[in-house]
Amino acid sequence: MPPSQPGSRMERRVARTKAAIEDAFVQLVLEHGYERVAVDDICAQADLARATFYAHYPNKEAVLFSVFNKLIEDLMQRIAYQGGPWTVVRRDAIQTAFRHAAEQPDLYRACMSDARTRQAYLSILSRYAEQNFRDRLSALGKQPRVPVPVMARAFVGSHLAILEAWLAGELQGDVEQLASMALDLFIAGGAWAHGFRLDELGYSTGSPADARTSPPPTRPRSRHPQPASTATSEDAPGGSQ
């Protein structure tokens, strides 16, 4: 038999099976927590045989990281630096990060409920923020007042704390409002740590949020979206650096 071609019936069937397994996994994690979910539970939820599960994943941990990898890969593509002057604050990046969670809140809740994928999220975004900060400082010839790794971890940690509280319903308001408020909070302290004056970053008068037009508010949807399959165990606690 010749090998399967891209988009073949076999590949489509595999994709559907993986999507069913991942969707069932996320639903069960939200209902019972990761530790209480067994492979048998996933199979029952997805209406699949155990042999079918193991033909696609070696264990439930592989499903967790597959789901998380799709989430983080999509996020990193959306917030990737696309160019522009370093004297302009990239308001769109943090707004995109919050909006990404609003589009698939159940997926975020499931991934952030496990310490390994939560830590991977922190590590991956912290590395992204650290590189972004270093590039800005280098381009503008500035020396930071606070070590860049400390700034990056504080920035991402604050973002995640606000995001998790919103996902849990502990903070009210639509995601665009939260992103705007978080941005103003982060930039003021971050500017000092970088060694910038606020007027060098467009904060000479008022808030930059006052001068922009926000897209329609986005609220978290209760319906669980279909998971789209990068973290590895290296990004989880105890993994290699």
JSON list of C-alpha atoms in Angstrom, two decimals, residues 3-240:
[
{"chain": "A", "resi": 3, "resn": "PRO", "atom": "CA", "xyz": [2.11, 5.89, 1.95]},
{"chain": "A", "resi": 4, "resn": "SER", "atom": "CA", "xyz": [-0.69, 8.25, 2.94]},
{"chain": "A", "resi": 5, "resn": "GLN", "atom": "CA", "xyz": [-0.71, 11.55, 1.08]},
{"chain": "A", "resi": 6, "resn": "PRO", "atom": "CA", "xyz": [-1.30, 14.88, 2.89]},
{"chain": "A", "resi": 7, "resn": "GLY", "atom": "CA", "xyz": [-4.98, 15.31, 3.48]},
{"chain": "A", "resi": 8, "resn": "SER", "atom": "CA", "xyz": [-5.68, 11.65, 2.82]},
{"chain": "A", "resi": 9, "resn": "ARG", "atom": "CA", "xyz": [-8.62, 9.82, 4.35]},
{"chain": "A", "resi": 10, "resn": "MET", "atom": "CA", "xyz": [-6.28, 8.14, 6.85]},
{"chain": "A", "resi": 11, "resn": "GLU", "atom": "CA", "xyz": [-4.79, 11.44, 8.03]},
{"chain": "A", "resi": 12, "resn": "ARG", "atom": "CA", "xyz": [-8.22, 12.99, 8.38]},
{"chain": "A", "resi": 13, "resn": "ARG", "atom": "CA", "xyz": [-9.37, 10.02, 10.46]},
{"chain": "A", "resi": 14, "resn": "VAL", "atom": "CA", "xyz": [-6.31, 10.27, 12.70]},
{"chain": "A", "resi": 15, "resn": "ALA", "atom": "CA", "xyz": [-6.91, 14.00, 13.15]},
{"chain": "A", "resi": 16, "resn": "ARG", "atom": "CA", "xyz": [-10.54, 13.40, 14.10]},
{"chain": "A", "resi": 17, "resn": "THR", "atom": "CA", "xyz": [-9.58, 10.70, 16.60]},
{"chain": "A", "resi": 18, "resn": "LYS", "atom": "CA", "xyz": [-6.94, 12.89, 18.23]},
{"chain": "A", "resi": 19, "resn": "ALA", "atom": "CA", "xyz": [-9.36, 15.80, 18.43]},
{"chain": "A", "resi": 20, "resn": "ALA", "atom": "CA", "xyz": [-11.96, 13.57, 20.11]},
{"chain": "A", "resi": 21, "resn": "ILE", "atom": "CA", "xyz": [-9.40, 12.33, 22.66]},
{"chain": "A", "resi": 22, "resn": "GLU", "atom": "CA", "xyz": [-8.13, 15.81, 23.44]},
{"chain": "A", "resi": 23, "resn": "ASP", "atom": "CA", "xyz": [-11.61, 17.27, 23.69]},
{"chain": "A", "resi": 24, "resn": "ALA", "atom": "CA", "xyz": [-12.67, 14.49, 26.08]},
{"chain": "A", "resi": 25, "resn": "PHE", "atom": "CA", "xyz": [-9.49, 14.97, 28.11]},
{"chain": "A", "resi": 26, "resn": "VAL", "atom": "CA", "xyz": [-10.04, 18.71, 28.57]},
{"chain": "A", "resi": 27, "resn": "GLN", "atom": "CA", "xyz": [-13.66, 18.23, 29.59]},
{"chain": "A", "resi": 28, "resn": "LEU", "atom": "CA", "xyz": [-12.71, 15.60, 32.18]},
{"chain": "A", "resi": 29, "resn": "VAL", "atom": "CA", "xyz": [-9.87, 17.70, 33.59]},
{"chain": "A", "resi": 30, "resn": "LEU", "atom": "CA", "xyz": [-12.26, 20.62, 34.06]},
{"chain": "A", "resi": 31, "resn": "GLU", "atom": "CA", "xyz": [-14.78, 18.37, 35.81]},
{"chain": "A", "resi": 32, "resn": "HIS", "atom": "CA", "xyz": [-12.49, 16.23, 37.97]},
{"chain": "A", "resi": 33, "resn": "GLY", "atom": "CA", "xyz": [-8.94, 17.59, 37.87]},
{"chain": "A", "resi": 34, "resn": "TYR", "atom": "CA", "xyz": [-5.98, 16.07, 36.05]},
{"chain": "A", "resi": 35, "resn": "GLU", "atom": "CA", "xyz": [-4.95, 13.63, 38.78]},
{"chain": "A", "resi": 36, "resn": "ARG", "atom": "CA", "xyz": [-8.39, 12.01, 38.92]},
{"chain": "A", "resi": 37, "resn": "VAL", "atom": "CA", "xyz": [-8.66, 11.45, 35.17]},
{"chain": "A", "resi": 38, "resn": "ALA", "atom": "CA", "xyz": [-7.67, 7.99, 33.92]},
{"chain": "A", "resi": 39, "resn": "VAL", "atom": "CA", "xyz": [-7.16, 6.70, 30.39]},
{"chain": "A", "resi": 40, "resn": "ASP", "atom": "CA", "xyz": [-10.31, 4.61, 30.77]},
{"chain": "A", "resi": 41, "resn": "ASP", "atom": "CA", "xyz": [-12.26, 7.78, 31.56]},
{"chain": "A", "resi": 42, "resn": "ILE", "atom": "CA", "xyz": [-10.94, 9.48, 28.44]},
{"chain": "A", "resi": 43, "resn": "CYS", "atom": "CA", "xyz": [-11.85, 6.48, 26.31]},
{"chain": "A", "resi": 44, "resn": "ALA", "atom": "CA", "xyz": [-15.35, 6.35, 27.73]},
{"chain": "A", "resi": 45, "resn": "GLN", "atom": "CA", "xyz": [-15.87, 10.09, 27.23]},
{"chain": "A", "resi": 46, "resn": "ALA", "atom": "CA", "xyz": [-14.59, 9.93, 23.63]},
{"chain": "A", "resi": 47, "resn": "ASP", "atom": "CA", "xyz": [-16.36, 6.61, 22.96]},
{"chain": "A", "resi": 48, "resn": "LEU", "atom": "CA", "xyz": [-13.12, 4.96, 21.88]},
{"chain": "A", "resi": 49, "resn": "ALA", "atom": "CA", "xyz": [-11.38, 1.67, 22.68]},
{"chain": "A", "resi": 50, "resn": "ARG", "atom": "CA", "xyz": [-8.24, 1.67, 24.84]},
{"chain": "A", "resi": 51, "resn": "ALA", "atom": "CA", "xyz": [-6.29, 0.28, 21.88]},
{"chain": "A", "resi": 52, "resn": "THR", "atom": "CA", "xyz": [-7.33, 3.29, 19.82]},
{"chain": "A", "resi": 53, "resn": "PHE", "atom": "CA", "xyz": [-6.13, 5.66, 22.54]},
{"chain": "A", "resi": 54, "resn": "TYR", "atom": "CA", "xyz": [-2.73, 3.98, 22.82]},
{"chain": "A", "resi": 55, "resn": "ALA", "atom": "CA", "xyz": [-2.35, 3.98, 19.05]},
{"chain": "A", "resi": 56, "resn": "HIS", "atom": "CA", "xyz": [-2.22, 7.78, 19.27]},
{"chain": "A", "resi": 57, "resn": "TYR", "atom": "CA", "xyz": [-0.85, 8.60, 22.75]},
{"chain": "A", "resi": 58, "resn": "PRO", "atom": "CA", "xyz": [1.37, 6.65, 25.16]},
{"chain": "A", "resi": 59, "resn": "ASN", "atom": "CA", "xyz": [-0.37, 8.08, 28.25]},
{"chain": "A", "resi": 60, "resn": "LYS", "atom": "CA", "xyz": [-2.56, 10.92, 29.48]},
{"chain": "A", "resi": 61, "resn": "GLU", "atom": "CA", "xyz": [0.49, 13.14, 30.05]},
{"chain": "A", "resi": 62, "resn": "ALA", "atom": "CA", "xyz": [1.13, 13.07, 26.31]},
{"chain": "A", "resi": 63, "resn": "VAL", "atom": "CA", "xyz": [-2.43, 14.31, 25.74]},
{"chain": "A", "resi": 64, "resn": "LEU", "atom": "CA", "xyz": [-1.87, 17.15, 28.22]},
{"chain": "A", "resi": 65, "resn": "PHE", "atom": "CA", "xyz": [1.28, 18.34, 26.49]},
{"chain": "A", "resi": 66, "resn": "SER", "atom": "CA", "xyz": [-0.23, 17.90, 23.03]},
{"chain": "A", "resi": 67, "resn": "VAL", "atom": "CA", "xyz": [-3.13, 20.16, 24.00]},
{"chain": "A", "resi": 68, "resn": "PHE", "atom": "CA", "xyz": [-0.82, 22.67, 25.65]},
{"chain": "A", "resi": 69, "resn": "ASN", "atom": "CA", "xyz": [1.64, 22.72, 22.75]},
{"chain": "A", "resi": 70, "resn": "LYS", "atom": "CA", "xyz": [-1.11, 23.68, 20.32]},
{"chain": "A", "resi": 71, "resn": "LEU", "atom": "CA", "xyz": [-2.24, 26.45, 22.63]},
{"chain": "A", "resi": 72, "resn": "ILE", "atom": "CA", "xyz": [1.23, 27.94, 23.18]},
{"chain": "A", "resi": 73, "resn": "GLU", "atom": "CA", "xyz": [2.31, 27.61, 19.54]},
{"chain": "A", "resi": 74, "resn": "ASP", "atom": "CA", "xyz": [-0.76, 29.50, 18.39]},
{"chain": "A", "resi": 75, "resn": "LEU", "atom": "CA", "xyz": [-0.26, 32.18, 21.04]},
{"chain": "A", "resi": 76, "resn": "MET", "atom": "CA", "xyz": [3.42, 32.70, 20.22]},
{"chain": "A", "resi": 77, "resn": "GLN", "atom": "CA", "xyz": [2.62, 33.06, 16.53]},
{"chain": "A", "resi": 78, "resn": "ARG", "atom": "CA", "xyz": [0.05, 35.72, 17.31]},
{"chain": "A", "resi": 79, "resn": "ILE", "atom": "CA", "xyz": [2.27, 37.81, 19.59]},
{"chain": "A", "resi": 80, "resn": "ALA", "atom": "CA", "xyz": [5.49, 37.45, 17.57]},
{"chain": "A", "resi": 81, "resn": "TYR", "atom": "CA", "xyz": [7.32, 40.74, 16.97]},
{"chain": "A", "resi": 82, "resn": "GLN", "atom": "CA", "xyz": [6.47, 42.01, 13.48]},
{"chain": "A", "resi": 83, "resn": "GLY", "atom": "CA", "xyz": [8.71, 45.06, 13.41]},
{"chain": "A", "resi": 84, "resn": "GLY", "atom": "CA", "xyz": [8.23, 48.72, 14.28]},
{"chain": "A", "resi": 85, "resn": "PRO", "atom": "CA", "xyz": [10.08, 51.32, 16.36]},
{"chain": "A", "resi": 86, "resn": "TRP", "atom": "CA", "xyz": [11.21, 50.27, 19.83]},
{"chain": "A", "resi": 87, "resn": "THR", "atom": "CA", "xyz": [10.05, 53.62, 21.23]},
{"chain": "A", "resi": 88, "resn": "VAL", "atom": "CA", "xyz": [6.45, 52.48, 20.75]},
{"chain": "A", "resi": 89, "resn": "VAL", "atom": "CA", "xyz": [4.90, 50.17, 23.34]},
{"chain": "A", "resi": 90, "resn": "ARG", "atom": "CA", "xyz": [3.46, 47.06, 21.71]},
{"chain": "A", "resi": 91, "resn": "ARG", "atom": "CA", "xyz": [0.00, 47.31, 23.22]},
{"chain": "A", "resi": 92, "resn": "ASP", "atom": "CA", "xyz": [-1.31, 44.68, 20.83]},
{"chain": "A", "resi": 93, "resn": "ALA", "atom": "CA", "xyz": [0.82, 41.87, 22.26]},
{"chain": "A", "resi": 94, "resn": "ILE", "atom": "CA", "xyz": [-0.70, 41.78, 25.74]},
{"chain": "A", "resi": 95, "resn": "GLN", "atom": "CA", "xyz": [-4.16, 42.47, 24.35]},
{"chain": "A", "resi": 96, "resn": "THR", "atom": "CA", "xyz": [-3.71, 39.53, 22.00]},
{"chain": "A", "resi": 97, "resn": "ALA", "atom": "CA", "xyz": [-2.61, 37.31, 24.88]},
{"chain": "A", "resi": 98, "resn": "PHE", "atom": "CA", "xyz": [-5.76, 38.10, 26.87]},
{"chain": "A", "resi": 99, "resn": "ARG", "atom": "CA", "xyz": [-7.95, 37.78, 23.78]},
{"chain": "A", "resi": 100, "resn": "HIS", "atom": "CA", "xyz": [-6.41, 34.39, 23.00]},
{"chain": "A", "resi": 101, "resn": "ALA", "atom": "CA", "xyz": [-7.54, 33.12, 26.40]},
{"chain": "A", "resi": 102, "resn": "ALA", "atom": "CA", "xyz": [-11.00, 34.61, 25.91]},
{"chain": "A", "resi": 103, "resn": "GLU", "atom": "CA", "xyz": [-11.41, 32.66, 22.67]},
{"chain": "A", "resi": 104, "resn": "GLN", "atom": "CA", "xyz": [-10.75, 29.31, 24.37]},
{"chain": "A", "resi": 105, "resn": "PRO", "atom": "CA", "xyz": [-11.20, 29.72, 28.13]},
{"chain": "A", "resi": 106, "resn": "ASP", "atom": "CA", "xyz": [-11.81, 26.04, 28.89]},
{"chain": "A", "resi": 107, "resn": "LEU", "atom": "CA", "xyz": [-8.56, 25.06, 27.21]},
{"chain": "A", "resi": 108, "resn": "TYR", "atom": "CA", "xyz": [-6.69, 27.63, 29.29]},
{"chain": "A", "resi": 109, "resn": "ARG", "atom": "CA", "xyz": [-8.38, 26.53, 32.51]},
{"chain": "A", "resi": 110, "resn": "ALA", "atom": "CA", "xyz": [-7.41, 22.92, 31.85]},
{"chain": "A", "resi": 111, "resn": "CYS", "atom": "CA", "xyz": [-3.80, 23.74, 31.00]},
{"chain": "A", "resi": 112, "resn": "MET", "atom": "CA", "xyz": [-3.32, 26.20, 33.87]},
{"chain": "A", "resi": 113, "resn": "SER", "atom": "CA", "xyz": [-4.77, 23.70, 36.35]},
{"chain": "A", "resi": 114, "resn": "ASP", "atom": "CA", "xyz": [-1.71, 21.46, 36.00]},
{"chain": "A", "resi": 115, "resn": "ALA", "atom": "CA", "xyz": [1.54, 22.68, 37.60]},
{"chain": "A", "resi": 116, "resn": "ARG", "atom": "CA", "xyz": [3.70, 21.43, 34.72]},
{"chain": "A", "resi": 117, "resn": "THR", "atom": "CA", "xyz": [1.90, 23.18, 31.89]},
{"chain": "A", "resi": 118, "resn": "ARG", "atom": "CA", "xyz": [1.34, 26.28, 34.01]},
{"chain": "A", "resi": 119, "resn": "GLN", "atom": "CA", "xyz": [5.08, 26.44, 34.67]},
{"chain": "A", "resi": 120, "resn": "ALA", "atom": "CA", "xyz": [5.78, 25.83, 30.98]},
{"chain": "A", "resi": 121, "resn": "TYR", "atom": "CA", "xyz": [3.51, 28.77, 30.10]},
{"chain": "A", "resi": 122, "resn": "LEU", "atom": "CA", "xyz": [5.40, 31.00, 32.53]},
{"chain": "A", "resi": 123, "resn": "SER", "atom": "CA", "xyz": [8.79, 29.84, 31.26]},
{"chain": "A", "resi": 124, "resn": "ILE", "atom": "CA", "xyz": [8.01, 30.20, 27.56]},
{"chain": "A", "resi": 125, "resn": "LEU", "atom": "CA", "xyz": [6.42, 33.64, 27.90]},
{"chain": "A", "resi": 126, "resn": "SER", "atom": "CA", "xyz": [9.19, 34.80, 30.25]},
{"chain": "A", "resi": 127, "resn": "ARG", "atom": "CA", "xyz": [11.82, 33.88, 27.68]},
{"chain": "A", "resi": 128, "resn": "TYR", "atom": "CA", "xyz": [9.84, 35.75, 25.04]},
{"chain": "A", "resi": 129, "resn": "ALA", "atom": "CA", "xyz": [9.51, 38.82, 27.26]},
{"chain": "A", "resi": 130, "resn": "GLU", "atom": "CA", "xyz": [13.19, 38.70, 28.24]},
{"chain": "A", "resi": 131, "resn": "GLN", "atom": "CA", "xyz": [14.31, 38.68, 24.62]},
{"chain": "A", "resi": 132, "resn": "ASN", "atom": "CA", "xyz": [11.88, 41.48, 23.81]},
{"chain": "A", "resi": 133, "resn": "PHE", "atom": "CA", "xyz": [13.23, 43.59, 26.68]},
{"chain": "A", "resi": 134, "resn": "ARG", "atom": "CA", "xyz": [16.85, 42.96, 25.69]},
{"chain": "A", "resi": 135, "resn": "ASP", "atom": "CA", "xyz": [16.16, 43.90, 22.09]},
{"chain": "A", "resi": 136, "resn": "ARG", "atom": "CA", "xyz": [14.49, 47.16, 23.16]},
{"chain": "A", "resi": 137, "resn": "LEU", "atom": "CA", "xyz": [17.30, 48.08, 25.54]},
{"chain": "A", "resi": 138, "resn": "SER", "atom": "CA", "xyz": [19.94, 47.31, 22.92]},
{"chain": "A", "resi": 139, "resn": "ALA", "atom": "CA", "xyz": [18.17, 49.25, 20.18]},
{"chain": "A", "resi": 140, "resn": "LEU", "atom": "CA", "xyz": [17.78, 52.33, 22.38]},
{"chain": "A", "resi": 141, "resn": "GLY", "atom": "CA", "xyz": [21.13, 52.11, 24.17]},
{"chain": "A", "resi": 142, "resn": "LYS", "atom": "CA", "xyz": [19.68, 51.83, 27.65]},
{"chain": "A", "resi": 143, "resn": "GLN", "atom": "CA", "xyz": [20.94, 50.07, 30.78]},
{"chain": "A", "resi": 144, "resn": "PRO", "atom": "CA", "xyz": [18.20, 48.58, 32.99]},
{"chain": "A", "resi": 145, "resn": "ARG", "atom": "CA", "xyz": [17.86, 49.41, 36.67]},
{"chain": "A", "resi": 146, "resn": "VAL", "atom": "CA", "xyz": [16.56, 45.89, 37.36]},
{"chain": "A", "resi": 147, "resn": "PRO", "atom": "CA", "xyz": [18.01, 42.68, 35.85]},
{"chain": "A", "resi": 148, "resn": "VAL", "atom": "CA", "xyz": [16.14, 41.73, 32.69]},
{"chain": "A", "resi": 149, "resn": "PRO", "atom": "CA", "xyz": [15.25, 38.18, 33.85]},
{"chain": "A", "resi": 150, "resn": "VAL", "atom": "CA", "xyz": [13.63, 39.64, 36.98]},
{"chain": "A", "resi": 151, "resn": "MET", "atom": "CA", "xyz": [11.61, 42.11, 34.92]},
{"chain": "A", "resi": 152, "resn": "ALA", "atom": "CA", "xyz": [10.50, 39.43, 32.48]},
{"chain": "A", "resi": 153, "resn": "ARG", "atom": "CA", "xyz": [9.36, 37.03, 35.20]},
{"chain": "A", "resi": 154, "resn": "ALA", "atom": "CA", "xyz": [7.53, 39.80, 37.08]},
{"chain": "A", "resi": 155, "resn": "PHE", "atom": "CA", "xyz": [5.83, 40.98, 33.89]},
{"chain": "A", "resi": 156, "resn": "VAL", "atom": "CA", "xyz": [4.63, 37.52, 32.86]},
{"chain": "A", "resi": 157, "resn": "GLY", "atom": "CA", "xyz": [3.77, 36.49, 36.42]},
{"chain": "A", "resi": 158, "resn": "SER", "atom": "CA", "xyz": [1.54, 39.53, 36.83]},
{"chain": "A", "resi": 159, "resn": "HIS", "atom": "CA", "xyz": [-0.11, 38.85, 33.49]},
{"chain": "A", "resi": 160, "resn": "LEU", "atom": "CA", "xyz": [-0.83, 35.24, 34.45]},
{"chain": "A", "resi": 161, "resn": "ALA", "atom": "CA", "xyz": [-2.18, 36.19, 37.89]},
{"chain": "A", "resi": 162, "resn": "ILE", "atom": "CA", "xyz": [-4.68, 38.60, 36.32]},
{"chain": "A", "resi": 163, "resn": "LEU", "atom": "CA", "xyz": [-5.58, 36.15, 33.57]},
{"chain": "A", "resi": 164, "resn": "GLU", "atom": "CA", "xyz": [-6.19, 33.26, 35.98]},
{"chain": "A", "resi": 165, "resn": "ALA", "atom": "CA", "xyz": [-8.33, 35.43, 38.26]},
{"chain": "A", "resi": 166, "resn": "TRP", "atom": "CA", "xyz": [-10.42, 36.48, 35.28]},
{"chain": "A", "resi": 167, "resn": "LEU", "atom": "CA", "xyz": [-10.79, 32.90, 34.04]},
{"chain": "A", "resi": 168, "resn": "ALA", "atom": "CA", "xyz": [-11.90, 31.88, 37.55]},
{"chain": "A", "resi": 169, "resn": "GLY", "atom": "CA", "xyz": [-14.50, 34.65, 37.64]},
{"chain": "A", "resi": 170, "resn": "GLU", "atom": "CA", "xyz": [-12.71, 36.48, 40.46]},
{"chain": "A", "resi": 171, "resn": "LEU", "atom": "CA", "xyz": [-12.20, 39.59, 38.31]},
{"chain": "A", "resi": 172, "resn": "GLN", "atom": "CA", "xyz": [-15.11, 41.10, 36.44]},
{"chain": "A", "resi": 173, "resn": "GLY", "atom": "CA", "xyz": [-15.14, 43.00, 33.16]},
{"chain": "A", "resi": 174, "resn": "ASP", "atom": "CA", "xyz": [-14.44, 42.14, 29.57]},
{"chain": "A", "resi": 175, "resn": "VAL", "atom": "CA", "xyz": [-11.03, 41.03, 28.45]},
{"chain": "A", "resi": 176, "resn": "GLU", "atom": "CA", "xyz": [-10.25, 44.22, 26.51]},
{"chain": "A", "resi": 177, "resn": "GLN", "atom": "CA", "xyz": [-10.74, 46.35, 29.63]},
{"chain": "A", "resi": 178, "resn": "LEU", "atom": "CA", "xyz": [-8.53, 44.05, 31.69]},
{"chain": "A", "resi": 179, "resn": "ALA", "atom": "CA", "xyz": [-5.82, 44.06, 29.03]},
{"chain": "A", "resi": 180, "resn": "SER", "atom": "CA", "xyz": [-5.86, 47.86, 28.92]},
{"chain": "A", "resi": 181, "resn": "MET", "atom": "CA", "xyz": [-5.66, 48.22, 32.69]},
{"chain": "A", "resi": 182, "resn": "ALA", "atom": "CA", "xyz": [-2.94, 45.58, 32.98]},
{"chain": "A", "resi": 183, "resn": "LEU", "atom": "CA", "xyz": [-0.93, 47.31, 30.27]},
{"chain": "A", "resi": 184, "resn": "ASP", "atom": "CA", "xyz": [-1.01, 50.65, 32.08]},
{"chain": "A", "resi": 185, "resn": "LEU", "atom": "CA", "xyz": [0.05, 48.98, 35.33]},
{"chain": "A", "resi": 186, "resn": "PHE", "atom": "CA", "xyz": [2.88, 47.02, 33.73]},
{"chain": "A", "resi": 187, "resn": "ILE", "atom": "CA", "xyz": [4.31, 49.84, 31.62]},
{"chain": "A", "resi": 188, "resn": "ALA", "atom": "CA", "xyz": [4.68, 52.41, 34.38]},
{"chain": "A", "resi": 189, "resn": "GLY", "atom": "CA", "xyz": [6.75, 50.11, 36.59]},
{"chain": "A", "resi": 190, "resn": "GLY", "atom": "CA", "xyz": [8.47, 48.48, 33.65]},
{"chain": "A", "resi": 191, "resn": "ALA", "atom": "CA", "xyz": [9.59, 51.82, 32.23]},
{"chain": "A", "resi": 192, "resn": "TRP", "atom": "CA", "xyz": [11.35, 52.72, 35.48]},
{"chain": "A", "resi": 193, "resn": "ALA", "atom": "CA", "xyz": [13.02, 49.29, 35.65]},
{"chain": "A", "resi": 194, "resn": "HIS", "atom": "CA", "xyz": [14.25, 49.66, 32.07]},
{"chain": "A", "resi": 195, "resn": "GLY", "atom": "CA", "xyz": [15.61, 53.13, 32.74]},
{"chain": "A", "resi": 196, "resn": "PHE", "atom": "CA", "xyz": [13.10, 54.88, 30.50]},
{"chain": "A", "resi": 197, "resn": "ARG", "atom": "CA", "xyz": [11.04, 57.97, 31.18]},
{"chain": "A", "resi": 198, "resn": "LEU", "atom": "CA", "xyz": [7.34, 57.47, 30.56]},
{"chain": "A", "resi": 199, "resn": "ASP", "atom": "CA", "xyz": [7.32, 60.15, 27.88]},
{"chain": "A", "resi": 200, "resn": "GLU", "atom": "CA", "xyz": [9.87, 58.07, 25.94]},
{"chain": "A", "resi": 201, "resn": "LEU", "atom": "CA", "xyz": [7.24, 55.34, 25.63]},
{"chain": "A", "resi": 202, "resn": "GLY", "atom": "CA", "xyz": [4.27, 57.46, 24.63]},
{"chain": "A", "resi": 203, "resn": "TYR", "atom": "CA", "xyz": [2.98, 58.16, 28.15]},
{"chain": "A", "resi": 204, "resn": "SER", "atom": "CA", "xyz": [3.67, 61.89, 28.11]},
{"chain": "A", "resi": 205, "resn": "THR", "atom": "CA", "xyz": [0.01, 62.72, 28.68]},
{"chain": "A", "resi": 206, "resn": "GLY", "atom": "CA", "xyz": [-2.58, 60.36, 30.05]},
{"chain": "A", "resi": 207, "resn": "SER", "atom": "CA", "xyz": [-2.82, 56.72, 29.10]},
{"chain": "A", "resi": 208, "resn": "PRO", "atom": "CA", "xyz": [-2.21, 55.35, 25.61]},
{"chain": "A", "resi": 209, "resn": "ALA", "atom": "CA", "xyz": [-5.42, 53.41, 26.05]},
{"chain": "A", "resi": 210, "resn": "ASP", "atom": "CA", "xyz": [-7.29, 56.74, 25.88]},
{"chain": "A", "resi": 211, "resn": "ALA", "atom": "CA", "xyz": [-6.07, 57.33, 22.35]},
{"chain": "A", "resi": 212, "resn": "ARG", "atom": "CA", "xyz": [-6.96, 53.99, 20.82]},
{"chain": "A", "resi": 213, "resn": "THR", "atom": "CA", "xyz": [-10.18, 52.43, 19.64]},
{"chain": "A", "resi": 214, "resn": "SER", "atom": "CA", "xyz": [-10.88, 49.07, 21.22]},
{"chain": "A", "resi": 215, "resn": "PRO", "atom": "CA", "xyz": [-12.45, 46.21, 19.27]},
{"chain": "A", "resi": 216, "resn": "PRO", "atom": "CA", "xyz": [-15.80, 44.89, 20.51]},
{"chain": "A", "resi": 217, "resn": "PRO", "atom": "CA", "xyz": [-15.59, 43.44, 24.03]},
{"chain": "A", "resi": 218, "resn": "THR", "atom": "CA", "xyz": [-14.87, 39.72, 24.24]},
{"chain": "A", "resi": 219, "resn": "ARG", "atom": "CA", "xyz": [-16.14, 37.64, 27.13]},
{"chain": "A", "resi": 220, "resn": "PRO", "atom": "CA", "xyz": [-15.18, 34.06, 27.95]},
{"chain": "A", "resi": 221, "resn": "ARG", "atom": "CA", "xyz": [-17.40, 31.48, 26.31]},
{"chain": "A", "resi": 222, "resn": "SER", "atom": "CA", "xyz": [-18.67, 28.56, 28.34]},
{"chain": "A", "resi": 223, "resn": "ARG", "atom": "CA", "xyz": [-18.62, 26.23, 25.33]},
{"chain": "A", "resi": 224, "resn": "HIS", "atom": "CA", "xyz": [-15.38, 24.22, 25.14]},
{"chain": "A", "resi": 225, "resn": "PRO", "atom": "CA", "xyz": [-13.69, 24.78, 21.77]},
{"chain": "A", "resi": 226, "resn": "GLN", "atom": "CA", "xyz": [-12.16, 21.98, 19.72]},
{"chain": "A", "resi": 227, "resn": "PRO", "atom": "CA", "xyz": [-8.44, 21.79, 20.63]},
{"chain": "A", "resi": 228, "resn": "ALA", "atom": "CA", "xyz": [-6.27, 22.68, 17.69]},
{"chain": "A", "resi": 229, "resn": "SER", "atom": "CA", "xyz": [-1.15, 19.47, 18.59]},
{"chain": "A", "resi": 230, "resn": "THR", "atom": "CA", "xyz": [5.29, 23.66, 22.34]},
{"chain": "A", "resi": 231, "resn": "ALA", "atom": "CA", "xyz": [6.25, 22.70, 25.35]},
{"chain": "A", "resi": 232, "resn": "THR", "atom": "CA", "xyz": [8.19, 19.65, 26.34]},
{"chain": "A", "resi": 233, "resn": "SER", "atom": "CA", "xyz": [9.01, 18.21, 29.70]},
{"chain": "A", "resi": 234, "resn": "GLU", "atom": "CA", "xyz": [12.01, 20.59, 29.68]},
{"chain": "A", "resi": 235, "resn": "ASP", "atom": "CA", "xyz": [9.67, 23.46, 30.43]},
{"chain": "A", "resi": 236, "resn": "ALA", "atom": "CA", "xyz": [7.98, 21.61, 33.29]},
{"chain": "A", "resi": 237, "resn": "PRO", "atom": "CA", "xyz": [9.33, 21.66, 36.85]},
{"chain": "A", "resi": 238, "resn": "GLY", "atom": "CA", "xyz": [12.34, 19.39, 37.15]},
{"chain": "A", "resi": 239, "resn": "GLY", "atom": "CA", "xyz": [13.06, 19.50, 33.40]},
{"chain": "A", "resi": 240, "resn": "SER", "atom": "CA", "xyz": [16.37, 20.52, 31.89]}
]
